[in-house]
JSON list of C-alpha atoms in Angstrom, two decimals:
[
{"chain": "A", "resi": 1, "resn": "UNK", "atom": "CA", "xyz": [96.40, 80.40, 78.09]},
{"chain": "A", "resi": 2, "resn": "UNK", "atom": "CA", "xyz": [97.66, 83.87, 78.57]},
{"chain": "A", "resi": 3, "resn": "UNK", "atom": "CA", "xyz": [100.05, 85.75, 76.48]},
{"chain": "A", "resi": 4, "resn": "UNK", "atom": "CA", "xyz": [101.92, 85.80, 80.05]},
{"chain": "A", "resi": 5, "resn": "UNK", "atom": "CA", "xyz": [101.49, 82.20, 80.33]},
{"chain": "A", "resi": 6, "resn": "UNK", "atom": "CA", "xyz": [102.71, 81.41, 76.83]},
{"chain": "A", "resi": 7, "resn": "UNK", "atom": "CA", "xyz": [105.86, 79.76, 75.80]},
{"chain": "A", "resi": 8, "resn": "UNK", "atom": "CA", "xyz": [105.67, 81.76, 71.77]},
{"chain": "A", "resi": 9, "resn": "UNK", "atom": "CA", "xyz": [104.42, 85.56, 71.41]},
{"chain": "A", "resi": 10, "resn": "UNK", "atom": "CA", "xyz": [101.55, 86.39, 68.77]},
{"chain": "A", "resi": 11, "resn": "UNK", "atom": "CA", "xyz": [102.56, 87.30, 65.27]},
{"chain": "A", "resi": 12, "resn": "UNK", "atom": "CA", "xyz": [101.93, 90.54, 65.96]},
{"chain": "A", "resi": 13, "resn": "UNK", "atom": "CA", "xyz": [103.17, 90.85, 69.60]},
{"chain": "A", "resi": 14, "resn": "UNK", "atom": "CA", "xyz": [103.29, 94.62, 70.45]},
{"chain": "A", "resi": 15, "resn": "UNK", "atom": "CA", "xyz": [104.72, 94.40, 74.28]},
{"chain": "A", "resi": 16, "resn": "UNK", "atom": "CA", "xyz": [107.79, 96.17, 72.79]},
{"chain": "A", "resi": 17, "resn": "UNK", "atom": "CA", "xyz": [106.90, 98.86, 71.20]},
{"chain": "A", "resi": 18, "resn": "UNK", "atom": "CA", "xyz": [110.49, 99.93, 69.49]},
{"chain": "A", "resi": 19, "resn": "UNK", "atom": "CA", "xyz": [111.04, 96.26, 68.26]},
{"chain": "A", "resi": 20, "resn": "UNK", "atom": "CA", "xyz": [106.94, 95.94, 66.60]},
{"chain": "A", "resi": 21, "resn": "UNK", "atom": "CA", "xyz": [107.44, 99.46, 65.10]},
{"chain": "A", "resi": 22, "resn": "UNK", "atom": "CA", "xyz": [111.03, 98.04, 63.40]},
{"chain": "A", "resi": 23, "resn": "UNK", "atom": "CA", "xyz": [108.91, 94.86, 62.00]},
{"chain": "A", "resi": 24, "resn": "UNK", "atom": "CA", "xyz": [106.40, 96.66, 60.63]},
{"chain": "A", "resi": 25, "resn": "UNK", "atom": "CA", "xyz": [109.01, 98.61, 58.57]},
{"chain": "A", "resi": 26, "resn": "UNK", "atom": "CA", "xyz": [110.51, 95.60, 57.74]},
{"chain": "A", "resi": 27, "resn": "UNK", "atom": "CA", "xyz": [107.61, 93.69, 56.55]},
{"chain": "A", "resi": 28, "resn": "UNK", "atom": "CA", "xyz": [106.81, 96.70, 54.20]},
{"chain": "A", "resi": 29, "resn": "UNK", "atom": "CA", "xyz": [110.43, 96.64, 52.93]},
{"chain": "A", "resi": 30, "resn": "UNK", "atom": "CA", "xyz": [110.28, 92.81, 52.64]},
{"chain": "A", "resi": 31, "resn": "UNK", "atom": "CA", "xyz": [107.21, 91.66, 52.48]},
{"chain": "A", "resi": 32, "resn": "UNK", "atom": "CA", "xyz": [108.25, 88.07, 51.96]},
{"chain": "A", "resi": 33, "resn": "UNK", "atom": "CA", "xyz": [110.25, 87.43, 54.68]},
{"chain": "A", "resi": 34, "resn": "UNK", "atom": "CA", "xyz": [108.68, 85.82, 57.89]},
{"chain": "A", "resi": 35, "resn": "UNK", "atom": "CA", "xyz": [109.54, 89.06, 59.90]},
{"chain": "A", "resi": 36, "resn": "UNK", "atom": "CA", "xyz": [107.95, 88.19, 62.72]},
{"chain": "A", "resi": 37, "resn": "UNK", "atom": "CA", "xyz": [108.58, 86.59, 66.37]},
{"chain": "A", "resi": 38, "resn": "UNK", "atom": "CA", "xyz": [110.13, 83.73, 65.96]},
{"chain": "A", "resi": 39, "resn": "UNK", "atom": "CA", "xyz": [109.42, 80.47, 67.10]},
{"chain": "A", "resi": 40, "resn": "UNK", "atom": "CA", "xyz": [111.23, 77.72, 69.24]},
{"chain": "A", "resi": 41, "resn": "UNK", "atom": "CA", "xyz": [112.87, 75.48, 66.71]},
{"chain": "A", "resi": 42, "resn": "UNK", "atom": "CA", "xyz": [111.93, 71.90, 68.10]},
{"chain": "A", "resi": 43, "resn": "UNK", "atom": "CA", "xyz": [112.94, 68.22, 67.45]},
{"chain": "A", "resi": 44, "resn": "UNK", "atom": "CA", "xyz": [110.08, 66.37, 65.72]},
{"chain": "A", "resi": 45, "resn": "UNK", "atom": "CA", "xyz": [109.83, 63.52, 68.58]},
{"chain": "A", "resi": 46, "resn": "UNK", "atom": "CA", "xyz": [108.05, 67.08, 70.67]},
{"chain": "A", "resi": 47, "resn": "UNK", "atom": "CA", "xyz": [108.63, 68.70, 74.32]},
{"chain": "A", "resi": 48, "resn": "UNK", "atom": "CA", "xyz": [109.22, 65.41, 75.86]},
{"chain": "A", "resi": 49, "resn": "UNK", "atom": "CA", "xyz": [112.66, 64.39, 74.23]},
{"chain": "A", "resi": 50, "resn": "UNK", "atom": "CA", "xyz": [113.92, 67.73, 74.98]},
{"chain": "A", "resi": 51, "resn": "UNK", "atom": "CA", "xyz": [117.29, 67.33, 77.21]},
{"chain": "A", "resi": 52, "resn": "UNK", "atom": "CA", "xyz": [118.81, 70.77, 76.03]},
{"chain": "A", "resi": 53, "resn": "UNK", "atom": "CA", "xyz": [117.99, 74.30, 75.49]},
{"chain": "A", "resi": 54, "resn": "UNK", "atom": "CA", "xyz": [119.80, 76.35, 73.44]},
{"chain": "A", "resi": 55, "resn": "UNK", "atom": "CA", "xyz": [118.96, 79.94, 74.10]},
{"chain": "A", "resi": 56, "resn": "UNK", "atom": "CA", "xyz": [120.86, 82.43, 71.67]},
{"chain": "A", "resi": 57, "resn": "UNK", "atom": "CA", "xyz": [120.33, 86.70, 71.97]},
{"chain": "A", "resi": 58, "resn": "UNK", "atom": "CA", "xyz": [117.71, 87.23, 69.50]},
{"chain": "A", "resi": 59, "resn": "UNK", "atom": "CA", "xyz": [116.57, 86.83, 65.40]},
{"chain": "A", "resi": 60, "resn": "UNK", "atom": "CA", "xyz": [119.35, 88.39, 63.01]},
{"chain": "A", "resi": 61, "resn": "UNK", "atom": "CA", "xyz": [117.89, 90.78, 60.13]},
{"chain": "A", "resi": 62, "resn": "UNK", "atom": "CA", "xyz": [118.64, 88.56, 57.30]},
{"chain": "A", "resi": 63, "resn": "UNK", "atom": "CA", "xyz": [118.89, 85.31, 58.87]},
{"chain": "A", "resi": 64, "resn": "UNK", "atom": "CA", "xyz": [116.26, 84.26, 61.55]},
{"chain": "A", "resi": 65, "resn": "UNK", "atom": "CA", "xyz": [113.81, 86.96, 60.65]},
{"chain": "A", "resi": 66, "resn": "UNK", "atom": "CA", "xyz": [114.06, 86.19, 57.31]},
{"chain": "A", "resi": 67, "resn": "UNK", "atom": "CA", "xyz": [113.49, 82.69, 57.05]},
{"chain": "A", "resi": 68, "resn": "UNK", "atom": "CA", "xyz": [112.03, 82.21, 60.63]},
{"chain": "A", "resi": 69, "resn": "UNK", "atom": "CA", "xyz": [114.26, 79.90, 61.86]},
{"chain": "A", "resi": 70, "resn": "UNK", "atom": "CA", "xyz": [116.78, 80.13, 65.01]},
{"chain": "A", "resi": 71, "resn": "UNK", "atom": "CA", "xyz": [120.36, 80.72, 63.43]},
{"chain": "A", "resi": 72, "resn": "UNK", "atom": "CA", "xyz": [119.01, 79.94, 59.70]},
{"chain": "A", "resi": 73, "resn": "UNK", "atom": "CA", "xyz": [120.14, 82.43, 57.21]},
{"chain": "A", "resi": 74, "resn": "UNK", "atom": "CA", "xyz": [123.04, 83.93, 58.57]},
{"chain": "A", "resi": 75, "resn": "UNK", "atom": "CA", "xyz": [126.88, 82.63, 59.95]},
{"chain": "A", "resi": 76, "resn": "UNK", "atom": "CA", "xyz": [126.08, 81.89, 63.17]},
{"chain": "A", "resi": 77, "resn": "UNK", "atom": "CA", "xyz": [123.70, 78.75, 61.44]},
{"chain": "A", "resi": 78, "resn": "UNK", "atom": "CA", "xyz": [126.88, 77.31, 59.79]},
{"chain": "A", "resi": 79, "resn": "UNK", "atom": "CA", "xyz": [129.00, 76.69, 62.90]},
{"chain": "A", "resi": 80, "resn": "UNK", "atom": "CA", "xyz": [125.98, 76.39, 65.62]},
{"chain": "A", "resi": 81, "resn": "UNK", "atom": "CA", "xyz": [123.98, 73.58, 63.21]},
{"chain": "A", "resi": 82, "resn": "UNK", "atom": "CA", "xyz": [127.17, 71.78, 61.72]},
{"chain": "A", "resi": 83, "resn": "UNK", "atom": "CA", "xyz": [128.39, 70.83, 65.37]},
{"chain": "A", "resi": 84, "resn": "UNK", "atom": "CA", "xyz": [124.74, 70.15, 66.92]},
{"chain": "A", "resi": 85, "resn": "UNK", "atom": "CA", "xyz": [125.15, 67.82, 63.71]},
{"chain": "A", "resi": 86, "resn": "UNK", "atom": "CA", "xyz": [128.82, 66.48, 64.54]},
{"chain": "A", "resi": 87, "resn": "UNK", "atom": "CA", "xyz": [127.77, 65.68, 68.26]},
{"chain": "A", "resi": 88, "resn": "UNK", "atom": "CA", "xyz": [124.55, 64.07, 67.64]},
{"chain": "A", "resi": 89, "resn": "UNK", "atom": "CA", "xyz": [122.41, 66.84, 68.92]},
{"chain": "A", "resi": 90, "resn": "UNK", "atom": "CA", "xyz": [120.74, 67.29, 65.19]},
{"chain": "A", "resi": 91, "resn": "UNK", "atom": "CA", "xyz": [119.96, 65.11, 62.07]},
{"chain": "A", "resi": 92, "resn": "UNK", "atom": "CA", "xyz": [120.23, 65.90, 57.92]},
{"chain": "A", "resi": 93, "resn": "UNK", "atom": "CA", "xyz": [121.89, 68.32, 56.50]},
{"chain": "A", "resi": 94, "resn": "UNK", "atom": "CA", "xyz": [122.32, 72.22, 57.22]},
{"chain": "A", "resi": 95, "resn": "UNK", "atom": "CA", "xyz": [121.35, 74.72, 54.20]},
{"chain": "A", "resi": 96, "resn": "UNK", "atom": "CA", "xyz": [120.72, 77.57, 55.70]},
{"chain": "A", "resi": 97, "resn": "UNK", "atom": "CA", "xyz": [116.72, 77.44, 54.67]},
{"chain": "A", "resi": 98, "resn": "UNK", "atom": "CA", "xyz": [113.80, 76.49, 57.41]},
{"chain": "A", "resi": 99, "resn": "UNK", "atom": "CA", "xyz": [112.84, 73.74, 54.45]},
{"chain": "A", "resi": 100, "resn": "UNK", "atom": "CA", "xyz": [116.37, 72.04, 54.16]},
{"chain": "A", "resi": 101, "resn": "UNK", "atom": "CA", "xyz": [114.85, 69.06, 56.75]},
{"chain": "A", "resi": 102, "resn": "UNK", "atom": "CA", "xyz": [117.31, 69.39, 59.15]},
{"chain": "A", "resi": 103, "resn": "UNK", "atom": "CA", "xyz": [115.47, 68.08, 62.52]},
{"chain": "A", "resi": 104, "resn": "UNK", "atom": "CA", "xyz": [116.76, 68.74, 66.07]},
{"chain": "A", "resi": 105, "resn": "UNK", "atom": "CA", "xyz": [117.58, 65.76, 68.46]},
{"chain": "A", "resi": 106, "resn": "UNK", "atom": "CA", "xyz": [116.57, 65.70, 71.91]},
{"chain": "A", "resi": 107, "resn": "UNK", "atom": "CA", "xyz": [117.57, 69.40, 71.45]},
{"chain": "A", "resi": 108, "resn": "UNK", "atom": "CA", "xyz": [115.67, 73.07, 70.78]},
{"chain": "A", "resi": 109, "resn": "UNK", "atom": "CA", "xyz": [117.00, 76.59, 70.18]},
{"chain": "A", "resi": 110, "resn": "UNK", "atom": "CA", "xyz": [115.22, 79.83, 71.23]},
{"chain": "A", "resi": 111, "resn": "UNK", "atom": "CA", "xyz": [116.19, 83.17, 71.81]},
{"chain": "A", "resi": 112, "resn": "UNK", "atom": "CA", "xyz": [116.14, 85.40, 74.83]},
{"chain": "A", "resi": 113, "resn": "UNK", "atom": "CA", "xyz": [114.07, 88.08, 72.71]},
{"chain": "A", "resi": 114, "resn": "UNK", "atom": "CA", "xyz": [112.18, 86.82, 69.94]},
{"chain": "A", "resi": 115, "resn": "UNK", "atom": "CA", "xyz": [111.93, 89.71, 67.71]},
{"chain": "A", "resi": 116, "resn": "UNK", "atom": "CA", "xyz": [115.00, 91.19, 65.27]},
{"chain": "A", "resi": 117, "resn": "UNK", "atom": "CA", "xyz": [116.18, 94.26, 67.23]},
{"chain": "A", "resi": 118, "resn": "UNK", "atom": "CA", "xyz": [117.73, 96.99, 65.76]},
{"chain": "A", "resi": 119, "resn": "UNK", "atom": "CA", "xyz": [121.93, 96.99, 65.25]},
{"chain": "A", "resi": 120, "resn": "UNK", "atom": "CA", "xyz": [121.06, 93.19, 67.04]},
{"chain": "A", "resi": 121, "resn": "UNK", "atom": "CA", "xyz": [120.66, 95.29, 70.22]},
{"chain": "A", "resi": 122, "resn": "UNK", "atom": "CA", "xyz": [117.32, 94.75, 72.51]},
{"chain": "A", "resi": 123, "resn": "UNK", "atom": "CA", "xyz": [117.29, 97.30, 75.30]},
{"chain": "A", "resi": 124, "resn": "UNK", "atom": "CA", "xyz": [117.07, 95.98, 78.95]},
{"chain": "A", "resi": 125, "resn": "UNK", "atom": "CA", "xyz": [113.35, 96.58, 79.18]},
{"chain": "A", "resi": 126, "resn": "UNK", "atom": "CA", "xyz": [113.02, 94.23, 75.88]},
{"chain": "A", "resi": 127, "resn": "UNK", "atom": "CA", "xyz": [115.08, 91.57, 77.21]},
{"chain": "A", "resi": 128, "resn": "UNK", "atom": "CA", "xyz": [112.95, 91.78, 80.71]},
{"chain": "A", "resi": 129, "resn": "UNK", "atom": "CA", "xyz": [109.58, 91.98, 78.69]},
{"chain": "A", "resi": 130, "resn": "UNK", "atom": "CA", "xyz": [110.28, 88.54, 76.79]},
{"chain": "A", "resi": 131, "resn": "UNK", "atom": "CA", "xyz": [111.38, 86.85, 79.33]},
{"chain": "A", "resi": 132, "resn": "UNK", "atom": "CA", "xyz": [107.59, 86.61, 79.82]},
{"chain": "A", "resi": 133, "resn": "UNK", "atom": "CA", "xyz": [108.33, 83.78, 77.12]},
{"chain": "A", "resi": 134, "resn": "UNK", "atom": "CA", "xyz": [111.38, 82.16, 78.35]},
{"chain": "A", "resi": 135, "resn": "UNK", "atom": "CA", "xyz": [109.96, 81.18, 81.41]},
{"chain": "A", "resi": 136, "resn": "UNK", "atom": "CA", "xyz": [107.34, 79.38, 79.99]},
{"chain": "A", "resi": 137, "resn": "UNK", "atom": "CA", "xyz": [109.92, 78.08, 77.18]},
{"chain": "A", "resi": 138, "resn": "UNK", "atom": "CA", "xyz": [112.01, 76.35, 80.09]},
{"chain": "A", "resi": 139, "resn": "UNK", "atom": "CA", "xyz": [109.10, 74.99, 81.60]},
{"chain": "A", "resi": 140, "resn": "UNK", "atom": "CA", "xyz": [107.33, 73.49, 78.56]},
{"chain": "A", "resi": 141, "resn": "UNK", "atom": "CA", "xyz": [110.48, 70.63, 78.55]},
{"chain": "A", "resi": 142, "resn": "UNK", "atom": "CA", "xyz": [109.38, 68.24, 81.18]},
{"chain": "A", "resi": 143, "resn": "UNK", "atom": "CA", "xyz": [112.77, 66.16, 80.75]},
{"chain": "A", "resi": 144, "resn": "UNK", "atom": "CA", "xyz": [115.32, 69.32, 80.08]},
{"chain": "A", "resi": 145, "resn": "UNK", "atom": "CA", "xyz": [118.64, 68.64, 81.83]},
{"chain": "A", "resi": 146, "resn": "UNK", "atom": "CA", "xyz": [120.59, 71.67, 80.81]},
{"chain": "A", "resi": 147, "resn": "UNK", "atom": "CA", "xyz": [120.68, 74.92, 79.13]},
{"chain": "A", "resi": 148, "resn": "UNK", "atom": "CA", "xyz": [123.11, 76.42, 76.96]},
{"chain": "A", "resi": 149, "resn": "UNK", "atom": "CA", "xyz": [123.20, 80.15, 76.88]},
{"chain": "A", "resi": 150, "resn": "UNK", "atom": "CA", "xyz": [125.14, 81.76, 74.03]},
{"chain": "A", "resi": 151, "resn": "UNK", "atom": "CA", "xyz": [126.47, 85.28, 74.92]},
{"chain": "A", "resi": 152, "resn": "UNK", "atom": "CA", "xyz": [126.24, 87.21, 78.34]},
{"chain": "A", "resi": 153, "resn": "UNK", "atom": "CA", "xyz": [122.40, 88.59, 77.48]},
{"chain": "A", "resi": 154, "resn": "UNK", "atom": "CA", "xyz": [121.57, 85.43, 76.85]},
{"chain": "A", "resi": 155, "resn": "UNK", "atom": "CA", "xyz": [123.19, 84.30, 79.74]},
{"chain": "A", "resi": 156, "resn": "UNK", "atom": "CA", "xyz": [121.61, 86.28, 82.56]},
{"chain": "A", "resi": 157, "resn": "UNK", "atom": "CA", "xyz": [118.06, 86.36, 81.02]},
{"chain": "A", "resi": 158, "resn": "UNK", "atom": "CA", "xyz": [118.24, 82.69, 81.35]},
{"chain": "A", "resi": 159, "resn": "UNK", "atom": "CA", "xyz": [119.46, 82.86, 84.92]},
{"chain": "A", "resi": 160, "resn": "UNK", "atom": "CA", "xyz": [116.68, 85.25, 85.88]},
{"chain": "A", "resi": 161, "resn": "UNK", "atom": "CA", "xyz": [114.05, 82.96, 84.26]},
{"chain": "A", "resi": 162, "resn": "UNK", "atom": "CA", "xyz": [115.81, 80.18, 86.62]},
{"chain": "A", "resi": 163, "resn": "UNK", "atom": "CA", "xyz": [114.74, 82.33, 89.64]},
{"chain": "A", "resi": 164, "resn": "UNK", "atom": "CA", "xyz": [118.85, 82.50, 90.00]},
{"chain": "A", "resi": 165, "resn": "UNK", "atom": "CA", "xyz": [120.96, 86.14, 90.72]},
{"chain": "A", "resi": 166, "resn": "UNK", "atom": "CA", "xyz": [123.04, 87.03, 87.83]},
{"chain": "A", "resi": 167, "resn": "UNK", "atom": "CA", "xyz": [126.00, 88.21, 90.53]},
{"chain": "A", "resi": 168, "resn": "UNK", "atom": "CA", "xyz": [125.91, 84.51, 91.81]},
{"chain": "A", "resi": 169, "resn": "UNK", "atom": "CA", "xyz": [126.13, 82.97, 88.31]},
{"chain": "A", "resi": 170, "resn": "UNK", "atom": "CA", "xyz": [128.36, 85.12, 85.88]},
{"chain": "A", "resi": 171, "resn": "UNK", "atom": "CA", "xyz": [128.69, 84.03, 82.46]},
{"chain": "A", "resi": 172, "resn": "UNK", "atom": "CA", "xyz": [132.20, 82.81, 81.18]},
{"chain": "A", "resi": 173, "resn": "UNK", "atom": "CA", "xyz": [132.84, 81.11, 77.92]},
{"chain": "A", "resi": 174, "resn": "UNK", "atom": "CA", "xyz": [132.53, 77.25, 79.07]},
{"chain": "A", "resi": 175, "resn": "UNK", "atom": "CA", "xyz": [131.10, 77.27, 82.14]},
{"chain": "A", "resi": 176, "resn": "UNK", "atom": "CA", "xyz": [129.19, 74.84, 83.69]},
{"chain": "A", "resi": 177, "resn": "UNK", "atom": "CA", "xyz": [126.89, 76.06, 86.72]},
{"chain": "A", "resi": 178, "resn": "UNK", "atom": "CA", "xyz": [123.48, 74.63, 88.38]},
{"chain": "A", "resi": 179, "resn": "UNK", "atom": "CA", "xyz": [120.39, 76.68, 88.55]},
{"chain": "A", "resi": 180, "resn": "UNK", "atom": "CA", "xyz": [116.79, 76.14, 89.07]},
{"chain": "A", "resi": 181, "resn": "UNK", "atom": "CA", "xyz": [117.63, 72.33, 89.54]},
{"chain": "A", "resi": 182, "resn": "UNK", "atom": "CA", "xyz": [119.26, 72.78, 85.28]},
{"chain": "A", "resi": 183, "resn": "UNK", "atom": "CA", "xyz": [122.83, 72.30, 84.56]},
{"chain": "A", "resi": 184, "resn": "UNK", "atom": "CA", "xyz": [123.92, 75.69, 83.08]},
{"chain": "A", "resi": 185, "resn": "UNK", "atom": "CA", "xyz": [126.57, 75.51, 80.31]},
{"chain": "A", "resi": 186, "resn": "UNK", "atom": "CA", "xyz": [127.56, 79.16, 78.89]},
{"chain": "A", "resi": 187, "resn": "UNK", "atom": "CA", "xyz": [129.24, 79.93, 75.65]},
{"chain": "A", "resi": 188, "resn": "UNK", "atom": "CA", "xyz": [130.41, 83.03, 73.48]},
{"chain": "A", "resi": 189, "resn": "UNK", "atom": "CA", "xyz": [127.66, 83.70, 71.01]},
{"chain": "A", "resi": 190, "resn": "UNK", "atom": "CA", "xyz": [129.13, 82.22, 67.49]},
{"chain": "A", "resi": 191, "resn": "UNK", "atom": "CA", "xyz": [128.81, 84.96, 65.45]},
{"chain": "A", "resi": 192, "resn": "UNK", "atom": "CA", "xyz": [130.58, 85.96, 62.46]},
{"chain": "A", "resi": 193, "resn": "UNK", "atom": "CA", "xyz": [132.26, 89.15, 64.56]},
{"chain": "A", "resi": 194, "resn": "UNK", "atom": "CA", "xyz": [133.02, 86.97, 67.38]},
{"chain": "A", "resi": 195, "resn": "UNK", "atom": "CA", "xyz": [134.71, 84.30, 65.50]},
{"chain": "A", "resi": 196, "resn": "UNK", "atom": "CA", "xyz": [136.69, 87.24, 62.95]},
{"chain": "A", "resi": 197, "resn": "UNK", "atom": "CA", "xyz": [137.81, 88.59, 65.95]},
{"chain": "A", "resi": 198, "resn": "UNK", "atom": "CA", "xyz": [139.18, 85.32, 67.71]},
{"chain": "A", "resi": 199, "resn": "UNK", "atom": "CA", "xyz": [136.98, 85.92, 70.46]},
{"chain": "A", "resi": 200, "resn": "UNK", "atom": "CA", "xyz": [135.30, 82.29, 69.65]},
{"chain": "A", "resi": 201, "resn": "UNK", "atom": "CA", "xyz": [137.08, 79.70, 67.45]},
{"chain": "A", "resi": 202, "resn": "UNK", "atom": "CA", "xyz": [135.53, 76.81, 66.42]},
{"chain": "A", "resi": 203, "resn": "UNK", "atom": "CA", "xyz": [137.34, 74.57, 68.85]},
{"chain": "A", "resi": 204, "resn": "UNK", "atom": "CA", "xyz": [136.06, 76.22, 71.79]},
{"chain": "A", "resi": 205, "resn": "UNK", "atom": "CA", "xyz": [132.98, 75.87, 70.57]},
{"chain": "A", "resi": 206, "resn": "UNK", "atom": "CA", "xyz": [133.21, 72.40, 69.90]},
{"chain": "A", "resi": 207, "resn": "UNK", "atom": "CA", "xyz": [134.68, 71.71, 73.10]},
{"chain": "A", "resi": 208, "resn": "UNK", "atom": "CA", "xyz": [131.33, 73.36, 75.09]},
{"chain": "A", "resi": 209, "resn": "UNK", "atom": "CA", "xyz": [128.78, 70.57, 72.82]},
{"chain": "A", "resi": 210, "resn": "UNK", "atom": "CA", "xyz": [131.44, 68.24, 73.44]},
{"chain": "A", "resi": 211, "resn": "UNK", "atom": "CA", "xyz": [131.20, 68.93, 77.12]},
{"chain": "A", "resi": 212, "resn": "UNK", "atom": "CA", "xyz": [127.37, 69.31, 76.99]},
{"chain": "A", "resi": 213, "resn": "UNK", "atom": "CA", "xyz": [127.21, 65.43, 74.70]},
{"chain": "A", "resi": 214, "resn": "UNK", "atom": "CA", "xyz": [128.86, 63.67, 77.33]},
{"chain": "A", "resi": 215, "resn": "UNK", "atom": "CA", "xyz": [126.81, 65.34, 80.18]},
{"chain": "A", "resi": 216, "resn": "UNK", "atom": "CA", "xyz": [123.13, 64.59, 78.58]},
{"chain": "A", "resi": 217, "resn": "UNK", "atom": "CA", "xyz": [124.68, 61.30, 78.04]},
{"chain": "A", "resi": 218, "resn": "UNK", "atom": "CA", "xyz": [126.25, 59.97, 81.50]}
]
C-alpha cells in the first residue's frame, strides 16, 4: 500500500515539512513523549463495528502528542471521553493516559492533521496534504454511518474527503447534513478556550452525542 493509499502516516512522515521540523525539536526536548503522528484511536471489536467517526483538528502539544492518544492528555479528553462514556459510545474509565483501558464502542477518533502543529495551527497546505489520510481513514469503516467533525477545519477537511463543496455544507455547531452517502453531524471543538469562553458548554455538547446516539441507533 502506498503512503497515498494509507489510512496512518509513517513515524517519521515528512510531507509537511514545517510540522516534521517542529517534531524533531520536540522529540529532542522530550524525548519520552510519543511525538509523533498519531494514530486512529479504534474500538477493540476493529474497522467493522465502526458506526462513527470522530474527526477533531489535530494532536495538542501536551496531550495527544504526548501520550499518543486522540484527546488524551489535555481538557478536551475530559469532556469529549466522559460523554462518549455517558452515551454508550465508549467503555471503562477516562484517565487521561493511552494505558487507562478505556476502549471505544462502535466508535473511533482521528484528526484532520495528524501531527502537533505549532500555536495548534496547521496551515491550509497541511490540512490539504493529510487529507491524503482521511480519505483512506473514512474508507477503512465498511459499516460507518456518520461523522462527527469538531471545529470548522475539521469540518470542511472532512467534507472535501466526502467529495462534497464546503460552500454547500457549512459547518454550524449541531448540524446534521448528508455527504458522500454519511450523515454529517458538526460540533464546536471542546476545548478548554472554547468552553472558558462559553462558546461550547457542556450541554451543547451533550446534546450533539445525544443527537448522534439516537441516530446510530434508529
Amino acid at each position: 500500500m502506498s503512503a497515498a493509499a494509507s489510512p496512518e502516516p509513517d513515524r517519521d512522515c515528512p510531507l509537511c515539512p514545517r510540522l516534521h521540523d517542529f517534531i524533531a525539536a520536540w522529540r529532542e526536548r522530550e524525548p519520552r513523549w510519543f511525538n509523533a503522528p498519531v494514530p486512529t484511536f479504534m474500538p477493540p471489536e476493529g474497522e467493522d463495528s465502526v458506526k462513527l467517526l470522530i474527526v477533531g483538528l489535530a494532536p495538542g502539544l501536551r496531550g495527544a502528542n504526548r501520550t499518543g492518544r486522540p484527546f488524551t492528555g489535555d481538557y478536551a479528553g475530559d469532556l469529549l471521553y466522559g460523554t462518549l462514556i455517558a452515551q454508550g459510545l465508549a467503555r471503562g474509565e477516562f484517565k487521561a493516559r493511552p494505558d487507562d483501558g478505556l476502549q471505544l464502542v462502535g466508535t473511533a477518533i482521528t484528526n484532520a492533521v495528524r501531527c502537533v502543529p505549532p500555536e495548534n495551527k496547521p496551515v491550509g497546505a497541511e490540512i490539504a496534504t493529510c487529507r491524503t489520510f482521511l480519505k483512506p481513514t473514512i474508507a477503512r469503516f465498511p459499516n460507518l454511518r456518520a461523522i462527527l467533525t469538531l471545529g470548522s477545519i475539521a469540518h470542511q477537511s472532512t467534507v472535501r474527503a466526502l467529495g462534497g463543496r464546503v460552500a454547500a455544507l457549512p459547518f454550524r455547531h449541531g448540524g446534521r447534513q448528508e455527504a458522500g452517502g454519511i450523515t454529517l453531524f458538526s460540533s464546536y471543538h471542546c476545548s478548554r478556550y472554547n468552553t472558558n469562553t462559553g462558546v461550547l458548554t457542556e450541554d451543547m455538547f451533550v446534546n450533539v452525542f445525544r443527537e448522534i446516539a439516537a441516530f446510530l441507533q434508529g
